[in-house]
Amino acid sequence: MADRAVPRVRTATLEDEAAISHICVCTADSGGDARALYSRHDLPGLIWAVPYLHYNPSHCFVVDDGSAVLGYIVTVANTRAYEAWQHDHWWPAVEEKLRTFTPQSEADSNFLKALAHNQKPAPAFADDYPAHLHINLLPQAQGGGFGGKLMHAALDRLRADGVSGIHLGVNRENHRAIGFYKAMGFEQVADESAPIFARAL
Ligand SMILES: CC(C)(COP(=O)(O)OP(=O)(O)OC[C@H]1O[C@@H](n2cnc3c(N)ncnc32)[C@H](O)[C@@H]1OP(=O)(O)O)[C@@H](O)C(=O)NCCC(=O)NCCS
């Protein structure tokens, strides 16, 4: 990569996988660093970040300062189609990767529960708002407008592809993220194991 420069938002590529996985675990504790909680730092990314990149990197964006990736938004245009792809391709690959894995912490065990939960189809909000997203920035990149820039880049792309609406889940303790999503035009539409926010595009 080039020298550090003014951070900019660009479309993600498969080469961003390690950085995206790292940012995911660094923000997986309701927005805070979860590295001390997991025995393997790749675990959260296997559900909430990396598969999106493999599914369609053109719907994923990163903040890049020329020497490092500081944040990302990963999205899929159609959650039902993504669920089918995960069933056929991603979950078997994760199962193989974790064949000898034994949970060693509460977070590890919760990860296995989340893995099982994520293999079930999402409720009806996934039909009403077909796209979904995850967004995370490292602490040094937060509060400077990059979340908004990532969100606008992703929503513009989905809109251009004819997508009608988008949803997301957020930990109910993550008040900062909830404030951000409301500022981005999202409203709560359901309350599952986590609040679900959505907006039309
Ligand atoms: C949540 C997160 C993505 C927001 O990105 P950010 O770069 O910090 O937010 P921005 O500076 O781009 O803010 C964008 C807008 O949201 C508003 N906003 C941000 N946080 C807010 C809050 N807590 N309450 C109300 N508004 C808020 C900003 O004022 C700004 O509004 P404006 O465009 O009218 O000025 C980022 O802080 C983050 O990655 N946090 C840690 C990981 C995380 O929690 N991810 C979400 C998991 S569900």
PDB file of C-alpha atoms and ligand atoms in Angstrom:
ATOM      1  CA  MET A   1       0.000   0.000   0.000  1.00  0.00           C
ATOM      2  CA  ALA A   2       1.010   3.636  -0.481  1.00  0.00           C
ATOM      3  CA  ASP A   3       2.021   6.051   2.319  1.00  0.00           C
ATOM      4  CA  ARG A   4      -0.603   7.218   4.792  1.00  0.00           C
ATOM      5  CA  ALA A   5      -2.872   9.790   3.177  1.00  0.00           C
ATOM      6  CA  VAL A   6      -6.237  11.405   3.744  1.00  0.00           C
ATOM      7  CA  PRO A   7      -8.543   8.444   4.414  1.00  0.00           C
ATOM      8  CA  ARG A   8     -10.941   7.708   1.585  1.00  0.00           C
ATOM      9  CA  VAL A   9     -13.837   5.346   1.017  1.00  0.00           C
ATOM     10  CA  ARG A  10     -13.334   2.764  -1.724  1.00  0.00           C
ATOM     11  CA  THR A  11     -14.976  -0.482  -2.851  1.00  0.00           C
ATOM     12  CA  ALA A  12     -13.635  -3.490  -0.926  1.00  0.00           C
ATOM     13  CA  THR A  13     -11.637  -6.325  -2.495  1.00  0.00           C
ATOM     14  CA  LEU A  14     -10.817  -9.847  -1.303  1.00  0.00           C
ATOM     15  CA  GLU A  15      -7.391  -8.513  -0.279  1.00  0.00           C
ATOM     16  CA  ASP A  16      -9.159  -6.625   2.533  1.00  0.00           C
ATOM     17  CA  GLU A  17     -10.253  -9.861   4.227  1.00  0.00           C
ATOM     18  CA  ALA A  18      -7.634  -9.886   7.019  1.00  0.00           C
ATOM     19  CA  ALA A  19      -8.179  -6.192   7.843  1.00  0.00           C
ATOM     20  CA  ILE A  20     -11.965  -6.591   7.877  1.00  0.00           C
ATOM     21  CA  SER A  21     -11.749  -9.663  10.132  1.00  0.00           C
ATOM     22  CA  HIS A  22      -9.429  -7.735  12.493  1.00  0.00           C
ATOM     23  CA  ILE A  23     -11.743  -4.702  12.662  1.00  0.00           C
ATOM     24  CA  CYS A  24     -14.691  -7.018  13.285  1.00  0.00           C
ATOM     25  CA  VAL A  25     -13.177  -8.560  16.442  1.00  0.00           C
ATOM     26  CA  CYS A  26     -11.871  -5.143  17.578  1.00  0.00           C
ATOM     27  CA  THR A  27     -15.472  -3.836  17.605  1.00  0.00           C
ATOM     28  CA  ALA A  28     -17.438  -7.014  18.447  1.00  0.00           C
ATOM     29  CA  ASP A  29     -18.152  -6.231  22.114  1.00  0.00           C
ATOM     30  CA  SER A  30     -21.114  -3.869  21.543  1.00  0.00           C
ATOM     31  CA  GLY A  31     -18.767  -1.637  19.547  1.00  0.00           C
ATOM     32  CA  GLY A  32     -15.742  -2.231  21.818  1.00  0.00           C
ATOM     33  CA  ASP A  33     -12.658  -4.458  21.542  1.00  0.00           C
ATOM     34  CA  ALA A  34     -13.555  -8.151  21.959  1.00  0.00           C
ATOM     35  CA  ARG A  35     -10.099  -9.657  21.395  1.00  0.00           C
ATOM     36  CA  ALA A  36      -9.669 -10.581  25.076  1.00  0.00           C
ATOM     37  CA  LEU A  37     -13.027 -12.394  25.027  1.00  0.00           C
ATOM     38  CA  TYR A  38     -12.399 -14.881  22.180  1.00  0.00           C
ATOM     39  CA  SER A  39      -9.814 -17.681  22.040  1.00  0.00           C
ATOM     40  CA  ARG A  40      -9.695 -17.179  18.242  1.00  0.00           C
ATOM     41  CA  HIS A  41      -9.812 -13.674  16.807  1.00  0.00           C
ATOM     42  CA  ASP A  42     -11.224 -14.834  13.474  1.00  0.00           C
ATOM     43  CA  LEU A  43     -14.519 -16.040  15.008  1.00  0.00           C
ATOM     44  CA  PRO A  44     -16.784 -12.925  14.842  1.00  0.00           C
ATOM     45  CA  GLY A  45     -15.703 -12.163  11.281  1.00  0.00           C
ATOM     46  CA  LEU A  46     -16.764 -15.636  10.130  1.00  0.00           C
ATOM     47  CA  ILE A  47     -20.403 -14.640  10.729  1.00  0.00           C
ATOM     48  CA  TRP A  48     -20.627 -10.860  10.620  1.00  0.00           C
ATOM     49  CA  ALA A  49     -18.035  -9.670   8.078  1.00  0.00           C
ATOM     50  CA  VAL A  50     -15.923 -11.997   5.912  1.00  0.00           C
ATOM     51  CA  PRO A  51     -18.666 -13.959   4.080  1.00  0.00           C
ATOM     52  CA  TYR A  52     -20.154 -10.713   2.716  1.00  0.00           C
ATOM     53  CA  LEU A  53     -16.831  -9.953   1.073  1.00  0.00           C
ATOM     54  CA  HIS A  54     -16.731 -13.384  -0.559  1.00  0.00           C
ATOM     55  CA  TYR A  55     -20.366 -13.179  -1.639  1.00  0.00           C
ATOM     56  CA  ASN A  56     -20.115  -9.831  -3.452  1.00  0.00           C
ATOM     57  CA  PRO A  57     -17.253  -7.404  -2.713  1.00  0.00           C
ATOM     58  CA  SER A  58     -18.830  -4.757  -4.937  1.00  0.00           C
ATOM     59  CA  HIS A  59     -21.488  -4.253  -2.242  1.00  0.00           C
ATOM     60  CA  CYS A  60     -18.826  -3.747   0.464  1.00  0.00           C
ATOM     61  CA  PHE A  61     -16.772  -0.586   1.134  1.00  0.00           C
ATOM     62  CA  VAL A  62     -13.763   0.285   3.294  1.00  0.00           C
ATOM     63  CA  VAL A  63     -12.078   3.404   4.687  1.00  0.00           C
ATOM     64  CA  ASP A  64      -8.432   3.269   3.582  1.00  0.00           C
ATOM     65  CA  ASP A  65      -5.764   5.778   4.657  1.00  0.00           C
ATOM     66  CA  GLY A  66      -3.241   4.495   2.121  1.00  0.00           C
ATOM     67  CA  SER A  67      -1.422   2.286   4.618  1.00  0.00           C
ATOM     68  CA  ALA A  68      -4.248   0.541   6.453  1.00  0.00           C
ATOM     69  CA  VAL A  69      -7.965  -0.166   6.352  1.00  0.00           C
ATOM     70  CA  LEU A  70      -9.684   1.635   9.249  1.00  0.00           C
ATOM     71  CA  GLY A  71     -13.301   0.603   8.817  1.00  0.00           C
ATOM     72  CA  TYR A  72     -15.836  -1.149   6.630  1.00  0.00           C
ATOM     73  CA  ILE A  73     -19.455  -1.575   5.680  1.00  0.00           C
ATOM     74  CA  VAL A  74     -20.501  -4.967   4.334  1.00  0.00           C
ATOM     75  CA  THR A  75     -23.902  -5.422   2.706  1.00  0.00           C
ATOM     76  CA  VAL A  76     -25.909  -7.876   0.640  1.00  0.00           C
ATOM     77  CA  ALA A  77     -28.645  -6.771  -1.745  1.00  0.00           C
ATOM     78  CA  ASN A  78     -30.924  -9.758  -1.126  1.00  0.00           C
ATOM     79  CA  THR A  79     -30.828 -11.488   2.265  1.00  0.00           C
ATOM     80  CA  ARG A  80     -32.771 -14.567   1.042  1.00  0.00           C
ATOM     81  CA  ALA A  81     -30.342 -15.184  -1.844  1.00  0.00           C
ATOM     82  CA  TYR A  82     -27.445 -14.670   0.581  1.00  0.00           C
ATOM     83  CA  GLU A  83     -28.942 -17.204   3.015  1.00  0.00           C
ATOM     84  CA  ALA A  84     -29.101 -19.773   0.181  1.00  0.00           C
ATOM     85  CA  TRP A  85     -25.460 -19.098  -0.773  1.00  0.00           C
ATOM     86  CA  GLN A  86     -24.362 -19.396   2.850  1.00  0.00           C
ATOM     87  CA  HIS A  87     -26.205 -22.712   3.181  1.00  0.00           C
ATOM     88  CA  ASP A  88     -24.542 -24.132   0.065  1.00  0.00           C
ATOM     89  CA  HIS A  89     -21.070 -22.585   0.360  1.00  0.00           C
ATOM     90  CA  TRP A  90     -20.220 -20.626   3.495  1.00  0.00           C
ATOM     91  CA  TRP A  91     -21.511 -22.698   6.420  1.00  0.00           C
ATOM     92  CA  PRO A  92     -19.872 -25.917   5.122  1.00  0.00           C
ATOM     93  CA  ALA A  93     -16.564 -24.011   4.820  1.00  0.00           C
ATOM     94  CA  VAL A  94     -16.915 -22.662   8.383  1.00  0.00           C
ATOM     95  CA  GLU A  95     -17.763 -26.130   9.678  1.00  0.00           C
ATOM     96  CA  GLU A  96     -14.584 -27.471   8.075  1.00  0.00           C
ATOM     97  CA  LYS A  97     -12.514 -24.567   9.467  1.00  0.00           C
ATOM     98  CA  LEU A  98     -13.831 -25.186  12.997  1.00  0.00           C
ATOM     99  CA  ARG A  99     -13.768 -29.007  12.869  1.00  0.00           C
ATOM    100  CA  THR A 100     -11.337 -29.255  15.804  1.00  0.00           C
ATOM    101  CA  PHE A 101     -12.473 -26.070  17.587  1.00  0.00           C
ATOM    102  CA  THR A 102     -13.448 -26.352  21.266  1.00  0.00           C
ATOM    103  CA  PRO A 103     -14.937 -23.264  22.941  1.00  0.00           C
ATOM    104  CA  GLN A 104     -12.726 -21.911  25.720  1.00  0.00           C
ATOM    105  CA  SER A 105     -14.648 -18.852  26.868  1.00  0.00           C
ATOM    106  CA  GLU A 106     -18.203 -17.555  27.233  1.00  0.00           C
ATOM    107  CA  ALA A 107     -17.756 -15.521  24.032  1.00  0.00           C
ATOM    108  CA  ASP A 108     -16.605 -18.674  22.186  1.00  0.00           C
ATOM    109  CA  SER A 109     -19.759 -20.492  23.343  1.00  0.00           C
ATOM    110  CA  ASN A 110     -21.957 -17.534  22.406  1.00  0.00           C
ATOM    111  CA  PHE A 111     -20.309 -17.538  18.982  1.00  0.00           C
ATOM    112  CA  LEU A 112     -21.405 -21.165  18.462  1.00  0.00           C
ATOM    113  CA  LYS A 113     -24.977 -20.222  19.469  1.00  0.00           C
ATOM    114  CA  ALA A 114     -24.882 -17.266  17.037  1.00  0.00           C
ATOM    115  CA  LEU A 115     -23.563 -19.586  14.330  1.00  0.00           C
ATOM    116  CA  ALA A 116     -26.570 -21.892  14.788  1.00  0.00           C
ATOM    117  CA  HIS A 117     -28.971 -18.920  14.962  1.00  0.00           C
ATOM    118  CA  ASN A 118     -27.570 -17.367  11.778  1.00  0.00           C
ATOM    119  CA  GLN A 119     -28.147 -20.591   9.847  1.00  0.00           C
ATOM    120  CA  LYS A 120     -31.909 -20.118  10.274  1.00  0.00           C
ATOM    121  CA  PRO A 121     -33.739 -17.824   7.827  1.00  0.00           C
ATOM    122  CA  ALA A 122     -34.274 -14.273   9.094  1.00  0.00           C
ATOM    123  CA  PRO A 123     -37.894 -13.323   9.961  1.00  0.00           C
ATOM    124  CA  ALA A 124     -40.253 -11.393   7.659  1.00  0.00           C
ATOM    125  CA  PHE A 125     -38.367  -8.079   7.910  1.00  0.00           C
ATOM    126  CA  ALA A 126     -35.892  -9.641   5.452  1.00  0.00           C
ATOM    127  CA  ASP A 127     -38.681  -9.737   2.858  1.00  0.00           C
ATOM    128  CA  ASP A 128     -39.859  -6.183   3.586  1.00  0.00           C
ATOM    129  CA  TYR A 129     -36.290  -4.762   3.588  1.00  0.00           C
ATOM    130  CA  PRO A 130     -34.316  -7.218   1.404  1.00  0.00           C
ATOM    131  CA  ALA A 131     -30.779  -5.882   1.896  1.00  0.00           C
ATOM    132  CA  HIS A 132     -28.849  -5.922   5.174  1.00  0.00           C
ATOM    133  CA  LEU A 133     -25.573  -4.515   6.488  1.00  0.00           C
ATOM    134  CA  HIS A 134     -22.853  -4.463   9.145  1.00  0.00           C
ATOM    135  CA  ILE A 135     -20.653  -1.398   9.711  1.00  0.00           C
ATOM    136  CA  ASN A 136     -17.590  -1.053  11.963  1.00  0.00           C
ATOM    137  CA  LEU A 137     -14.777   1.475  12.334  1.00  0.00           C
ATOM    138  CA  LEU A 138     -11.631   1.251  14.463  1.00  0.00           C
ATOM    139  CA  PRO A 139     -11.731   3.739  17.399  1.00  0.00           C
ATOM    140  CA  GLN A 140      -9.318   6.185  15.713  1.00  0.00           C
ATOM    141  CA  ALA A 141     -11.686   6.471  12.740  1.00  0.00           C
ATOM    142  CA  GLN A 142     -14.920   6.907  14.721  1.00  0.00           C
ATOM    143  CA  GLY A 143     -16.794  10.195  15.096  1.00  0.00           C
ATOM    144  CA  GLY A 144     -15.144  11.826  12.077  1.00  0.00           C
ATOM    145  CA  GLY A 145     -17.815  11.334   9.460  1.00  0.00           C
ATOM    146  CA  PHE A 146     -16.511   8.076   7.975  1.00  0.00           C
ATOM    147  CA  GLY A 147     -19.487   6.037   9.193  1.00  0.00           C
ATOM    148  CA  GLY A 148     -21.751   8.381   7.271  1.00  0.00           C
ATOM    149  CA  LYS A 149     -19.530   8.224   4.179  1.00  0.00           C
ATOM    150  CA  LEU A 150     -19.477   4.412   4.234  1.00  0.00           C
ATOM    151  CA  MET A 151     -23.240   4.307   4.718  1.00  0.00           C
ATOM    152  CA  HIS A 152     -23.891   6.706   1.810  1.00  0.00           C
ATOM    153  CA  ALA A 153     -21.535   4.766  -0.497  1.00  0.00           C
ATOM    154  CA  ALA A 154     -23.298   1.475   0.269  1.00  0.00           C
ATOM    155  CA  LEU A 155     -26.863   2.838   0.095  1.00  0.00           C
ATOM    156  CA  ASP A 156     -26.119   4.627  -3.206  1.00  0.00           C
ATOM    157  CA  ARG A 157     -24.786   1.375  -4.668  1.00  0.00           C
ATOM    158  CA  LEU A 158     -27.780  -0.674  -3.495  1.00  0.00           C
ATOM    159  CA  ARG A 159     -30.208   1.987  -4.742  1.00  0.00           C
ATOM    160  CA  ALA A 160     -28.480   1.963  -8.146  1.00  0.00           C
ATOM    161  CA  ASP A 161     -29.001  -1.824  -8.200  1.00  0.00           C
ATOM    162  CA  GLY A 162     -32.743  -1.337  -7.649  1.00  0.00           C
ATOM    163  CA  VAL A 163     -32.886  -2.516  -4.011  1.00  0.00           C
ATOM    164  CA  SER A 164     -36.007  -1.236  -2.203  1.00  0.00           C
ATOM    165  CA  GLY A 165     -35.003  -1.397   1.469  1.00  0.00           C
ATOM    166  CA  ILE A 166     -32.357  -2.436   3.994  1.00  0.00           C
ATOM    167  CA  HIS A 167     -32.302  -3.736   7.571  1.00  0.00           C
ATOM    168  CA  LEU A 168     -29.757  -4.385  10.324  1.00  0.00           C
ATOM    169  CA  GLY A 169     -29.558  -5.789  13.840  1.00  0.00           C
ATOM    170  CA  VAL A 170     -27.838  -3.936  16.669  1.00  0.00           C
ATOM    171  CA  ASN A 171     -27.006  -4.847  20.254  1.00  0.00           C
ATOM    172  CA  ARG A 172     -29.525  -3.000  22.444  1.00  0.00           C
ATOM    173  CA  GLU A 173     -26.665  -1.763  24.694  1.00  0.00           C
ATOM    174  CA  ASN A 174     -24.898  -0.123  21.731  1.00  0.00           C
ATOM    175  CA  HIS A 175     -26.520   3.303  22.225  1.00  0.00           C
ATOM    176  CA  ARG A 176     -23.946   5.061  20.086  1.00  0.00           C
ATOM    177  CA  ALA A 177     -24.647   2.879  17.058  1.00  0.00           C
ATOM    178  CA  ILE A 178     -28.412   3.216  17.572  1.00  0.00           C
ATOM    179  CA  GLY A 179     -28.013   7.028  17.568  1.00  0.00           C
ATOM    180  CA  PHE A 180     -25.949   6.773  14.389  1.00  0.00           C
ATOM    181  CA  TYR A 181     -28.526   4.574  12.627  1.00  0.00           C
ATOM    182  CA  LYS A 182     -31.348   6.950  13.551  1.00  0.00           C
ATOM    183  CA  ALA A 183     -29.261   9.856  12.183  1.00  0.00           C
ATOM    184  CA  MET A 184     -28.913   7.791   8.970  1.00  0.00           C
ATOM    185  CA  GLY A 185     -32.700   7.527   8.583  1.00  0.00           C
ATOM    186  CA  PHE A 186     -33.279   4.063  10.091  1.00  0.00           C
ATOM    187  CA  GLU A 187     -36.257   3.263  12.356  1.00  0.00           C
ATOM    188  CA  GLN A 188     -36.829   0.259  14.568  1.00  0.00           C
ATOM    189  CA  VAL A 189     -39.124  -2.247  12.818  1.00  0.00           C
ATOM    190  CA  ALA A 190     -38.799  -5.379  15.001  1.00  0.00           C
ATOM    191  CA  ASP A 191     -37.350  -6.670  18.263  1.00  0.00           C
ATOM    192  CA  GLU A 192     -35.847 -10.123  17.956  1.00  0.00           C
ATOM    193  CA  SER A 193     -32.908 -11.262  20.117  1.00  0.00           C
ATOM    194  CA  ALA A 194     -31.688  -7.744  19.133  1.00  0.00           C
ATOM    195  CA  PRO A 195     -33.524  -4.626  17.923  1.00  0.00           C
ATOM    196  CA  ILE A 196     -33.921  -4.554  14.128  1.00  0.00           C
ATOM    197  CA  PHE A 197     -33.700  -1.198  12.334  1.00  0.00           C
ATOM    198  CA  ALA A 198     -34.629  -0.607   8.698  1.00  0.00           C
ATOM    199  CA  ARG A 199     -35.229   2.050   6.066  1.00  0.00           C
ATOM    200  CA  ALA A 200     -36.510   2.301   2.521  1.00  0.00           C
ATOM    201  CA  LEU A 201     -33.984   3.178  -0.199  1.00  0.00           C
TER     202      LEU A 201
HETATM  203  C1  LIG B   1     -21.401   3.394  14.797  1.00  0.00           C
HETATM  204  C2  LIG B   1     -20.336   3.933  13.830  1.00  0.00           C
HETATM  205  C3  LIG B   1     -20.327   3.082  12.564  1.00  0.00           C
HETATM  206  C4  LIG B   1     -20.706   5.373  13.439  1.00  0.00           C
HETATM  207  O1  LIG B   1     -19.710   5.889  12.562  1.00  0.00           O
HETATM  208  P1  LIG B   1     -19.035   7.305  12.881  1.00  0.00           P
HETATM  209  O2  LIG B   1     -17.985   7.578  11.869  1.00  0.00           O
HETATM  210  O3  LIG B   1     -18.606   7.283  14.303  1.00  0.00           O
HETATM  211  O4  LIG B   1     -20.277   8.287  12.676  1.00  0.00           O
HETATM  212  P2  LIG B   1     -20.242   9.659  11.860  1.00  0.00           P
HETATM  213  O5  LIG B   1     -19.217  10.560  12.478  1.00  0.00           O
HETATM  214  O6  LIG B   1     -20.086   9.366  10.406  1.00  0.00           O
HETATM  215  O7  LIG B   1     -21.690  10.203  12.142  1.00  0.00           O
HETATM  216  C5  LIG B   1     -22.644  10.277  11.103  1.00  0.00           C
HETATM  217  C6  LIG B   1     -23.856  11.000  11.602  1.00  0.00           C
HETATM  218  O8  LIG B   1     -24.431  10.242  12.676  1.00  0.00           O
HETATM  219  C7  LIG B   1     -24.548  11.079  13.811  1.00  0.00           C
HETATM  220  N1  LIG B   1     -24.275  10.267  14.999  1.00  0.00           N
HETATM  221  C8  LIG B   1     -23.208   9.497  15.214  1.00  0.00           C
HETATM  222  N2  LIG B   1     -23.302   8.913  16.434  1.00  0.00           N
HETATM  223  C9  LIG B   1     -24.455   9.385  16.977  1.00  0.00           C
HETATM  224  C10 LIG B   1     -25.116   9.186  18.207  1.00  0.00           C
HETATM  225  N3  LIG B   1     -24.619   8.386  19.152  1.00  0.00           N
HETATM  226  N4  LIG B   1     -26.305   9.790  18.423  1.00  0.00           N
HETATM  227  C11 LIG B   1     -26.841  10.605  17.476  1.00  0.00           C
HETATM  228  N5  LIG B   1     -26.254  10.851  16.288  1.00  0.00           N
HETATM  229  C12 LIG B   1     -25.077  10.250  16.051  1.00  0.00           C
HETATM  230  C13 LIG B   1     -23.484  12.134  13.621  1.00  0.00           C
HETATM  231  O9  LIG B   1     -23.793  13.313  14.353  1.00  0.00           O
HETATM  232  C14 LIG B   1     -23.534  12.388  12.149  1.00  0.00           C
HETATM  233  O10 LIG B   1     -24.642  13.192  11.831  1.00  0.00           O
HETATM  234  P3  LIG B   1     -24.497  14.363  10.717  1.00  0.00           P
HETATM  235  O11 LIG B   1     -24.172  13.637   9.426  1.00  0.00           O
HETATM  236  O12 LIG B   1     -25.833  15.023  10.726  1.00  0.00           O
HETATM  237  O13 LIG B   1     -23.365  15.211  11.180  1.00  0.00           O
HETATM  238  C15 LIG B   1     -18.926   3.941  14.479  1.00  0.00           C
HETATM  239  O14 LIG B   1     -18.917   4.799  15.596  1.00  0.00           O
HETATM  240  C16 LIG B   1     -18.438   2.568  14.894  1.00  0.00           C
HETATM  241  O15 LIG B   1     -17.893   1.841  14.086  1.00  0.00           O
HETATM  242  N6  LIG B   1     -18.592   2.209  16.181  1.00  0.00           N
HETATM  243  C17 LIG B   1     -18.053   0.961  16.713  1.00  0.00           C
HETATM  244  C18 LIG B   1     -18.610  -0.275  16.049  1.00  0.00           C
HETATM  245  C19 LIG B   1     -20.111  -0.351  16.104  1.00  0.00           C
HETATM  246  O16 LIG B   1     -20.729  -0.132  17.127  1.00  0.00           O
HETATM  247  N7  LIG B   1     -20.703  -0.695  14.945  1.00  0.00           N
HETATM  248  C20 LIG B   1     -22.131  -0.903  14.816  1.00  0.00           C
HETATM  249  C21 LIG B   1     -22.468  -2.307  15.191  1.00  0.00           C
HETATM  250  S1  LIG B   1     -24.211  -2.649  15.000  1.00  0.00           S
END
